[in-house]
Amino acid sequence: MKKTFLLFSLVLLFAAVLHAQSSIDVVNMATYNAYSSATADTSVPYYKDLGVRRVIVADANGDGSQEILTTDYSNGGRVHVMKYDGAGNLEVIWSSPISPTSSGSTPRFPRVGDCDGDGNPEIIFEQNGEKRIVFYEWDGTSWGTAPVFEITNDMFRAAGSLEDLRFTREVFQAYDFDGDGKTEIIAYGNSPRRDVYVLGIVDVFPGFASLEIEGGHPDNSTNGRLWVTGSQWSSTPADIDGDGKIEIINHHWDRFGVWGIQVNGPNSYTYPDTSKAGVYNRYTTPDALSYFGLTAADVNGDGRDEIAGTMYTNNFDMCLMQFPGVDPNSANLFHSDPDSVANRFGVIALKSELAALGGKTAAEFWPCVSGDVNQDGKDEIYTGGGRGLNVIAVQYKGTGSLLDKDNYTSNLVYTGEGGDVFATMKIYHGKIDTVVSGVDTSYVLDPSVVDTTYEETPFTAYVFADGVDIDKDGNMEIVISEQSVYDSTTVIEYVWADSTKSWERDNAAEHKIVNTYRKTVRVLEYSGTTGFNDQEYNVVTPDDYKLENNYPNPFNPSTVISFTLPLQKAVSLKVYDMLGREVATLINNEVYGAGNFEVTWNGTNNSGVRVASGNYIATLTYGNFAKSIKMTLLK
């Protein structure tokens, strides 16, 4: 299948546009995103209008199917796991606990690994508001309600470091770099040392596991800090020399700086020797950085990875690094002058060229990821931006220098949700400039002339394109996360007042328009010559399960309990006394389809004996979540 089909096929994925011009019942409106002017349930996922910062795809529970992991700004920063049910639904099946901190910017990047090598995957992320890295391990049914392990500064220092960890990274990395069957963590030291560490776990969770520093001990003088004037930012596994072994490519502030660590084998790493020329490379432009991390991409399919990134603070140019002269037997990963860009860096797609794909003269592009979505043995590079430029694919044409932008094809493959979803629309009813019979009528209102401005549009925060096939149909997919997705658009109208020669706000005309497609996670499936298709999966959160108050209440001798399921699910419905002891099982892990259901409780316990007067709790359990109501029995 030729990649030309992928890159020249536009995605026309227009969902329902915003068109309802009536007032909104904000109380009953939104589920997946918050609603303005209403009290949101702060315990549910995504109760704020901030969207999803990061999305990754992994087999997080070892069942052979892929799950989607997303981040959430609310509740101090959380991670949620979504599972495809085979019927068009992505259901949130697990959420990390609500953080006790007030930080709303964490975590930034979840990972899935097996750090203790016991075969049970862990969900790992930085909870930097609490200054710790947490591990939630799959126990056969869930990832639990508390971490089985955490890395803190005290633990890090006890393992032999001389500094604290830096807990403010945009990109978190967990990967089995040395091939020993156990996932390692890349950690960065705080200022002023800025060391790079490879951390491993000794023993298994949750017993006597402990932390060890596998690479980057502070006593090693070639630990990277000698070249770094800015903060360490991200680390990327890559095989830049084609020897089948992973190198760790480290990236930091200050001129797009990169340097590498050679992986020799289990728990063995060689940090660059400062006596060798070219151990460190940087771009000439001051203070550039790939803010959302670098990506390893084999753009020409020769078995050697190139490194790509979008250059934050440098007009968002896309930069490619090539290592054509790397000796696989040398610890010196770089073979060029650190202050020269020749045969090393190439700007393969300028910001203006990418922006022009959406008819724009300027744009910002944040993610930079790779994936062989059409399975032709060559990686595409994907980036994304705001309205009309949500996902762009960049591909090497097959001939010529990898560092020449003219040898790449850039194509817009996803334009967003119709391009018409905003937080605010300001409509200015225009004026016409004419003279009638010698009378100046420059400020006569003409309702047919309208000028509209838009504020806060959704933008692509991240793209995951590496080996995704959530529905297992053989067609590769990409998953994107979007921020600034609002459940409604506030429309503010202005009219020109001839008397004051100014725009006046028409409060009576102000209204909201419902965004009927409020998803901030989208799965786009490659479909050959027709490009990508939005799978339009429905996102189901725990709040979409409803447990109504029983009726009557108080009751005697029986009462009806009603509940609603958004999809087919195994559920349990049990009655407990006020001490938490089980009284009656009304439904015991039985599968129900989507819909509304009623169950009658006749006031008896599991032995058929009538219970005493008092208060009782009915709890509906569905997966890892539950809802409860209070009932009162009177005799």
XYZ file of C-alpha atoms in Angstrom:
635
model
C 0.000 0.000 0.000
C 1.614 3.268 -1.054
C 2.029 5.985 1.517
C 1.083 8.528 -1.132
C -2.497 7.444 -0.555
C -2.173 8.267 3.110
C -0.686 11.680 2.659
C -2.805 12.933 -0.206
C -6.152 11.818 1.190
C -7.824 14.485 3.251
C -9.927 13.544 6.181
C -13.445 14.915 5.983
C -14.656 14.171 9.456
C -17.364 16.687 10.121
C -19.562 15.926 13.091
C -22.751 17.784 13.829
C -22.054 21.512 13.840
C -23.302 23.914 16.460
C -26.691 25.037 15.326
C -29.222 25.015 18.164
C -30.148 28.629 18.864
C -32.204 28.038 22.001
C -31.287 28.352 25.642
C -29.481 25.463 27.308
C -30.480 23.362 30.261
C -26.979 23.428 31.732
C -27.886 21.022 34.533
C -28.705 18.158 32.178
C -26.366 19.020 29.378
C -22.830 17.720 29.576
C -21.336 14.501 30.823
C -17.858 14.109 29.388
C -16.918 17.775 29.696
C -17.961 20.285 32.285
C -20.736 22.753 31.780
C -20.539 26.421 32.567
C -22.881 28.143 35.037
C -23.659 24.895 36.825
C -22.271 23.028 39.792
C -20.228 20.149 38.411
C -19.698 16.848 40.194
C -16.038 17.256 41.103
C -15.592 13.527 41.715
C -16.167 12.488 38.095
C -13.623 12.563 35.249
C -13.193 15.760 33.296
C -15.488 17.999 35.258
C -13.595 21.016 33.899
C -13.431 22.317 30.335
C -9.713 21.727 29.874
C -9.650 18.607 27.743
C -6.990 15.893 27.589
C -3.313 16.823 27.611
C -1.920 13.380 26.820
C -3.199 10.131 25.385
C -1.307 6.866 24.960
C -2.328 3.379 23.848
C -1.051 0.210 25.552
C -2.119 -3.203 26.778
C -2.381 -1.980 30.343
C -3.769 -5.182 31.877
C -2.044 -7.866 29.792
C -5.235 -9.222 28.241
C -4.026 -8.892 24.654
C -6.229 -5.882 23.893
C -5.227 -2.252 23.855
C -6.511 0.342 26.281
C -6.423 4.127 25.927
C -4.877 6.076 28.808
C -5.677 9.758 29.135
C -4.767 12.541 31.516
C -7.116 14.878 33.339
C -6.373 18.312 34.799
C -9.098 18.114 37.423
C -8.760 16.860 40.999
C -5.061 17.616 41.208
C -4.358 15.657 38.046
C -5.611 12.147 37.288
C -5.141 9.319 34.795
C -8.083 7.416 33.297
C -8.159 4.129 31.375
C -10.636 3.703 28.506
C -11.635 0.339 27.057
C -13.308 -0.325 23.706
C -16.359 -2.552 24.157
C -16.683 -3.702 20.525
C -19.958 -1.814 20.120
C -18.803 1.736 19.465
C -18.090 2.755 23.068
C -14.925 3.815 24.857
C -15.653 3.326 28.519
C -13.645 4.797 31.386
C -12.937 1.610 33.372
C -10.444 2.972 35.919
C -9.414 6.326 37.331
C -6.478 7.100 39.565
C -7.479 8.413 42.998
C -8.320 12.054 43.480
C -5.180 13.919 44.470
C -5.131 15.754 47.807
C -3.162 18.595 46.242
C -4.584 21.635 44.518
C -2.288 21.320 41.519
C -4.246 21.234 38.283
C -1.468 20.589 35.791
C -0.458 17.014 36.523
C 0.195 14.358 35.468
C 1.473 15.105 31.973
C 2.435 11.715 30.567
C 1.313 8.251 31.782
C 3.246 5.152 30.810
C 2.616 1.396 31.007
C 5.401 -1.006 31.940
C 6.399 -3.949 34.105
C 9.059 -2.539 36.379
C 9.270 -5.537 38.713
C 9.114 -8.125 35.909
C 6.298 -10.186 37.442
C 4.074 -10.118 34.350
C 1.542 -7.717 35.863
C 1.626 -4.334 34.071
C 1.828 -1.082 35.977
C 0.437 2.333 35.093
C 3.203 4.789 35.948
C 3.164 8.568 36.025
C 4.532 11.597 37.813
C 2.187 13.134 40.343
C 4.395 16.173 40.515
C 2.054 18.230 42.644
C 2.884 15.674 45.332
C 6.526 15.255 44.173
C 6.390 11.546 43.551
C 6.306 8.960 40.767
C 3.483 6.480 41.368
C 2.959 2.862 40.255
C -0.508 1.269 40.016
C -0.226 -2.458 39.299
C -2.835 -4.669 37.641
C -4.035 -7.250 40.205
C -6.256 -9.277 37.890
C -9.338 -7.083 38.216
C -8.120 -3.512 38.689
C -5.137 -1.211 39.076
C -6.232 -0.523 42.619
C -7.129 2.527 44.645
C -3.618 3.235 45.921
C -0.157 2.936 44.360
C 1.796 -0.246 45.087
C 5.031 1.727 44.931
C 6.222 5.292 44.654
C 9.493 7.103 44.078
C 10.069 10.126 46.286
C 13.071 12.354 46.907
C 13.817 10.571 50.180
C 13.838 7.207 48.413
C 15.923 8.593 45.565
C 18.560 9.955 47.901
C 18.593 6.702 49.846
C 19.422 4.892 46.585
C 22.605 6.932 46.279
C 21.817 10.236 44.598
C 23.200 13.573 45.705
C 20.273 15.672 44.541
C 16.502 15.799 44.385
C 14.411 14.751 41.403
C 12.923 17.246 39.003
C 9.163 16.692 39.110
C 8.079 19.217 36.488
C 8.656 17.353 33.237
C 6.350 17.508 30.275
C 7.484 14.106 28.977
C 7.827 11.075 31.251
C 9.683 8.000 30.033
C 9.384 4.356 31.100
C 10.842 1.669 28.817
C 12.775 -1.596 28.984
C 15.956 -0.009 27.635
C 18.357 -2.842 28.490
C 16.140 -5.769 27.423
C 16.125 -7.503 30.817
C 12.331 -7.890 30.927
C 11.907 -5.086 33.459
C 10.880 -1.526 32.665
C 13.304 1.231 33.639
C 12.439 4.814 34.511
C 14.381 7.827 33.249
C 14.667 10.463 35.960
C 16.285 13.892 35.969
C 18.120 15.594 38.764
C 17.217 19.051 39.896
C 19.271 22.191 39.403
C 22.189 22.808 39.566
C 23.479 19.304 38.640
C 20.799 18.249 36.129
C 21.966 14.636 35.959
C 20.132 11.946 33.977
C 19.432 8.671 35.790
C 18.256 5.240 34.723
C 16.213 3.829 37.607
C 15.248 0.200 38.160
C 13.222 -1.801 40.668
C 14.653 -4.595 42.817
C 12.232 -7.333 43.991
C 8.497 -7.274 43.216
C 5.488 -5.156 44.117
C 3.924 -4.778 46.582
C 6.278 -6.649 48.903
C 9.878 -5.656 49.441
C 10.471 -3.721 46.237
C 13.196 -1.101 46.388
C 14.752 1.459 44.071
C 18.177 1.213 42.470
C 20.135 3.541 40.210
C 21.170 1.462 37.196
C 22.855 4.302 35.312
C 23.906 7.870 35.885
C 25.294 7.709 39.386
C 26.375 11.204 40.493
C 29.986 10.018 40.915
C 30.147 9.484 37.149
C 31.634 12.725 35.852
C 30.337 12.096 32.315
C 26.733 12.157 33.378
C 25.531 14.752 30.917
C 25.482 17.724 33.225
C 28.758 19.154 31.913
C 27.135 20.200 28.614
C 23.748 21.306 29.822
C 22.947 24.925 30.606
C 19.208 24.324 30.495
C 16.902 21.763 32.084
C 16.815 18.118 30.968
C 13.470 17.665 29.262
C 12.886 14.271 27.642
C 14.582 10.972 26.810
C 13.735 8.867 23.756
C 14.607 5.209 23.043
C 16.021 4.884 19.541
C 18.248 2.636 17.461
C 20.226 5.267 15.591
C 22.984 2.930 14.381
C 20.832 -0.019 13.241
C 22.540 -2.594 15.476
C 19.299 -3.724 17.098
C 20.224 -2.160 20.435
C 18.575 0.851 21.989
C 20.286 4.151 22.617
C 18.832 6.736 24.975
C 18.640 10.128 23.276
C 18.403 12.910 25.882
C 16.984 16.318 25.031
C 17.176 19.572 26.966
C 16.711 23.311 26.790
C 19.417 25.412 25.104
C 19.607 25.268 21.317
C 17.710 22.005 20.878
C 20.473 20.138 22.676
C 20.733 16.339 22.439
C 23.184 13.780 23.799
C 23.117 10.014 24.005
C 23.609 7.099 26.373
C 24.710 3.748 24.959
C 22.867 0.703 26.338
C 25.351 -2.170 26.639
C 23.148 -4.833 28.204
C 21.243 -5.539 31.422
C 21.898 -2.745 33.917
C 24.889 -1.517 31.892
C 25.036 1.940 30.324
C 27.878 3.995 28.867
C 27.523 7.731 29.217
C 29.403 9.750 26.588
C 33.066 10.347 27.285
C 33.852 14.054 27.255
C 37.311 13.358 25.824
C 35.736 12.369 22.511
C 34.693 14.925 19.959
C 31.038 15.282 19.167
C 29.508 13.669 22.235
C 27.017 16.494 22.382
C 25.008 18.196 19.651
C 22.825 21.237 19.488
C 21.033 23.370 16.963
C 22.283 26.879 16.268
C 19.061 28.661 17.171
C 19.161 29.743 20.846
C 16.903 28.101 23.364
C 14.869 25.861 21.052
C 13.160 22.745 22.413
C 10.686 20.076 21.330
C 8.211 20.825 24.101
C 6.169 17.615 23.837
C 9.249 15.477 23.355
C 11.274 13.988 20.520
C 10.281 10.964 18.477
C 12.363 8.199 16.905
C 11.322 7.701 13.275
C 12.845 5.491 10.606
C 11.644 7.698 7.769
C 13.438 5.825 4.963
C 13.053 2.284 6.285
C 16.785 1.507 6.462
C 16.698 0.203 10.038
C 18.288 3.325 11.532
C 16.173 5.740 13.478
C 16.196 9.445 12.868
C 15.080 11.843 15.608
C 12.401 14.458 14.985
C 10.739 17.201 16.984
C 8.810 20.447 16.650
C 10.876 23.436 17.702
C 9.130 25.369 20.450
C 10.326 29.014 20.618
C 11.653 28.703 17.063
C 8.525 29.255 14.968
C 7.480 25.628 15.495
C 9.664 24.420 12.678
C 9.936 20.642 12.375
C 13.493 19.475 12.893
C 15.064 16.147 11.908
C 18.370 14.757 13.207
C 20.222 12.102 11.248
C 23.219 10.066 12.401
C 24.649 8.631 9.178
C 28.175 7.975 10.465
C 27.417 6.272 13.731
C 29.735 3.402 14.615
C 27.656 0.725 16.399
C 30.777 -0.446 18.252
C 31.584 2.976 19.639
C 30.226 4.608 22.763
C 30.524 7.894 20.892
C 27.039 8.245 19.513
C 27.642 11.509 17.671
C 30.285 12.134 15.025
C 30.086 15.795 14.118
C 31.074 19.172 15.453
C 28.718 20.051 18.341
C 28.376 23.585 16.988
C 27.740 22.616 13.362
C 24.441 21.530 11.850
C 25.947 19.995 8.716
C 24.848 16.378 8.065
C 23.016 16.338 11.342
C 20.069 18.706 11.551
C 17.501 19.520 8.919
C 14.362 21.649 9.051
C 12.103 19.416 6.993
C 8.858 21.384 7.124
C 8.652 25.056 7.935
C 5.885 26.421 10.075
C 4.541 28.550 7.241
C 4.380 25.580 4.889
C 2.425 23.486 7.365
C 0.126 26.392 8.203
C -0.596 26.907 4.514
C -2.117 23.427 4.369
C -5.027 24.850 6.330
C -5.113 28.146 4.483
C -3.301 29.961 7.291
C -0.201 32.102 7.468
C 0.712 31.203 11.052
C 0.122 28.269 13.395
C 1.558 26.421 16.378
C 2.370 22.704 16.276
C 2.926 20.870 19.545
C 3.156 17.060 19.290
C 5.677 15.294 17.109
C 5.261 11.509 16.917
C 5.945 8.712 14.464
C 4.135 5.621 13.236
C 3.929 3.329 10.229
C 0.183 3.616 9.926
C -0.066 2.264 6.400
C 2.390 -0.552 7.211
C 4.809 0.007 4.339
C 7.959 -0.230 6.476
C 8.573 3.524 6.685
C 7.522 5.861 9.465
C 5.407 8.914 8.926
C 5.851 11.862 11.276
C 2.662 13.334 12.708
C 2.115 16.738 14.240
C -0.956 18.794 15.033
C -2.260 22.248 15.693
C -5.435 24.222 16.127
C -8.583 24.730 14.116
C -8.346 23.227 10.636
C -4.820 21.872 11.216
C -5.499 19.196 13.778
C -3.302 16.445 12.335
C -0.607 16.729 9.646
C 1.378 13.795 8.253
C 4.909 14.329 6.962
C 6.619 11.644 4.859
C 9.962 11.182 3.160
C 9.464 10.855 -0.621
C 12.049 8.094 -0.956
C 15.008 9.823 -2.599
C 17.484 12.539 -1.731
C 18.908 13.855 1.513
C 16.870 13.165 4.609
C 17.741 16.668 5.799
C 16.269 18.508 2.808
C 12.691 19.647 3.347
C 12.010 19.423 -0.390
C 12.308 15.645 -0.122
C 9.249 15.394 2.112
C 5.531 15.529 1.479
C 3.361 17.267 4.061
C -0.356 16.697 4.007
C -3.323 17.656 6.146
C -5.073 14.434 7.199
C -7.511 15.663 9.849
C -9.156 19.072 9.994
C -10.928 18.748 13.336
C -14.576 18.774 14.282
C -15.907 20.696 11.332
C -13.775 23.645 12.400
C -16.765 25.257 14.128
C -16.410 24.585 17.852
C -15.336 27.516 20.025
C -15.698 28.767 23.557
C -16.873 32.174 22.426
C -18.146 33.684 19.181
C -18.462 37.453 18.926
C -20.692 38.601 16.095
C -20.489 42.203 14.929
C -23.385 43.260 12.727
C -21.677 45.503 10.219
C -22.146 48.941 8.737
C -22.074 50.187 5.148
C -20.292 53.302 3.936
C -22.508 55.075 1.393
C -23.748 58.543 0.609
C -27.418 58.933 -0.320
C -28.626 62.241 -1.802
C -25.675 64.006 -0.247
C -26.494 62.732 3.247
C -23.796 60.825 5.135
C -25.177 57.405 6.052
C -21.840 55.763 6.929
C -23.204 54.191 10.093
C -26.472 52.787 8.839
C -26.935 49.278 10.271
C -26.965 46.532 7.694
C -27.780 43.177 9.343
C -26.647 41.315 6.239
C -23.045 42.346 6.833
C -21.547 40.324 9.673
C -18.048 40.128 11.063
C -17.332 37.280 13.493
C -14.386 36.623 15.784
C -13.648 33.342 17.531
C -11.926 32.596 20.828
C -10.550 29.377 22.349
C -10.805 26.720 19.683
C -9.908 23.046 20.230
C -6.368 22.082 19.354
C -4.549 18.775 19.109
C -2.534 18.283 22.277
C -1.104 14.895 21.398
C -1.147 12.159 18.768
C -0.419 8.473 19.406
C 0.344 6.600 16.197
C 2.574 3.657 17.144
C 0.990 0.266 16.430
C -2.607 1.145 17.328
C -5.391 -1.270 16.354
C -7.964 -0.949 19.113
C -10.749 -2.822 17.302
C -8.367 -5.530 15.998
C -9.550 -5.298 12.403
C -6.058 -5.067 10.925
C -6.375 -1.393 9.976
C -3.968 0.831 11.886
C -5.271 3.822 13.792
C -4.093 6.997 15.428
C -5.553 8.338 18.656
C -5.570 12.062 19.322
C -6.322 14.124 22.402
C -7.729 17.626 22.203
C -7.725 20.550 24.597
C -10.037 23.557 24.824
C -13.059 21.456 23.894
C -16.125 23.142 25.344
C -19.583 21.738 25.810
C -21.142 24.916 24.507
C -20.303 28.137 22.700
C -21.324 31.503 24.115
C -22.532 33.757 21.310
C -22.219 37.482 21.990
C -23.782 39.888 19.483
C -22.871 43.530 18.937
C -24.668 46.184 16.911
C -23.351 49.497 15.746
C -24.942 52.479 17.500
C -24.967 55.476 15.185
C -25.625 57.821 18.103
C -22.439 56.846 19.946
C -20.419 55.710 16.935
C -19.508 52.517 18.821
C -20.328 48.819 19.074
C -22.903 48.079 21.734
C -23.459 44.632 23.232
C -26.949 43.261 22.685
C -27.560 41.401 25.952
C -30.974 40.204 24.852
C -29.462 38.432 21.853
C -26.754 36.615 23.815
C -27.182 32.848 23.825
C -25.387 29.525 23.932
C -25.065 26.888 21.250
C -24.690 23.271 22.321
C -21.645 21.388 21.125
C -23.282 18.056 20.441
C -19.956 16.271 19.884
C -17.897 17.049 22.948
C -15.299 14.313 22.710
C -11.717 15.149 23.576
C -10.352 11.725 22.579
C -10.760 10.556 19.006
C -9.778 7.362 17.212
C -9.005 7.818 13.519
C -8.617 4.653 11.442
C -6.525 4.499 8.293
C -8.661 3.298 5.416
C -6.328 3.211 2.427
C -7.097 5.496 -0.458
C -9.922 7.194 1.429
C -7.589 8.459 4.171
C -8.708 8.344 7.800
C -12.155 7.706 9.182
C -13.251 9.014 12.573
C -14.563 5.970 14.427
C -16.923 8.318 16.308
C -16.775 6.213 19.442
C -19.024 7.278 22.259
C -17.088 8.066 25.442
C -18.762 6.623 28.529
C -17.758 7.842 31.973
C -18.852 6.578 35.413
C -21.255 9.490 35.607
C -23.258 8.062 32.691
C -24.432 5.255 34.992
C -27.499 6.433 36.897
C -28.870 5.207 40.225
C -32.109 6.967 41.044
C -33.511 7.567 44.508
C -35.779 4.712 45.507
C -39.552 5.176 45.505
C -41.277 5.412 47.809
C -38.846 6.635 50.413
C -39.436 6.228 53.343
C -41.100 2.916 52.529
C -42.985 0.006 54.027
C -43.051 -2.826 53.170
C -41.152 -2.520 49.803
C -39.503 0.009 47.544
C -38.386 0.216 43.922
C -34.792 0.995 42.954
C -34.219 2.276 39.404
C -30.939 2.431 37.501
C -29.747 3.208 33.983
C -26.833 1.622 32.130
C -25.245 3.341 29.089
C -23.972 0.028 27.687
C -23.998 -3.698 28.366
C -22.357 -4.323 31.713
C -22.051 -6.818 34.539
C -23.455 -5.095 37.618
C -24.259 -5.796 41.238
C -26.896 -4.150 43.396
C -26.637 -4.719 47.132
C -28.161 -3.304 50.297
C -25.985 -2.489 53.328
C -26.730 -1.280 56.832
C -25.223 1.934 58.175
C -22.185 0.026 59.488
C -21.352 -1.213 55.997
C -22.489 -4.802 56.561
C -24.203 -6.531 53.642
C -27.932 -7.043 54.204
C -29.324 -8.148 50.836
C -28.018 -8.971 47.379
C -30.525 -7.910 44.747
C -28.247 -8.379 41.696
C -25.017 -10.355 41.878
C -22.604 -9.606 39.016
C -25.218 -10.159 36.336
C -24.932 -8.850 32.767
C -27.541 -6.273 31.761
C -27.872 -4.511 28.423
C -28.016 -0.771 27.965
C -31.246 0.746 29.219
C -33.432 1.482 32.239
C -34.143 -1.137 34.915
C -36.112 -1.480 38.141
C -35.552 -3.804 41.096
C -37.862 -4.175 44.094
C -36.522 -4.660 47.587
C -39.083 -6.124 49.973
C -37.206 -5.233 53.136
C -35.810 -8.719 53.799
C -32.219 -9.858 54.173
C -30.409 -12.623 52.298
C -32.036 -15.188 54.618
C -35.522 -13.926 53.829
C -35.989 -12.337 57.259
C -37.528 -8.897 57.463
C -35.034 -6.293 58.645
C -35.562 -3.699 61.370
C -36.669 -0.138 60.777
C -33.865 2.280 60.000
C -31.613 3.626 57.287
C -29.999 1.456 54.627
C -27.636 2.023 51.693
C -28.248 0.618 48.204
C -25.056 0.398 46.134
C -24.854 -0.217 42.390
C -21.411 -1.551 41.430
C -20.249 -1.494 37.804
C -16.659 -2.456 37.094
C -14.329 -0.417 39.305
C -16.979 2.181 40.125
C -20.085 2.367 42.305
C -22.978 4.669 43.181
C -25.101 4.622 46.320
C -28.385 5.972 47.639
C -29.811 6.174 51.160
C -33.135 4.453 51.924
C -35.332 4.572 55.025
C -37.543 1.679 56.146
C -40.409 2.577 58.519
C -42.719 0.111 60.219
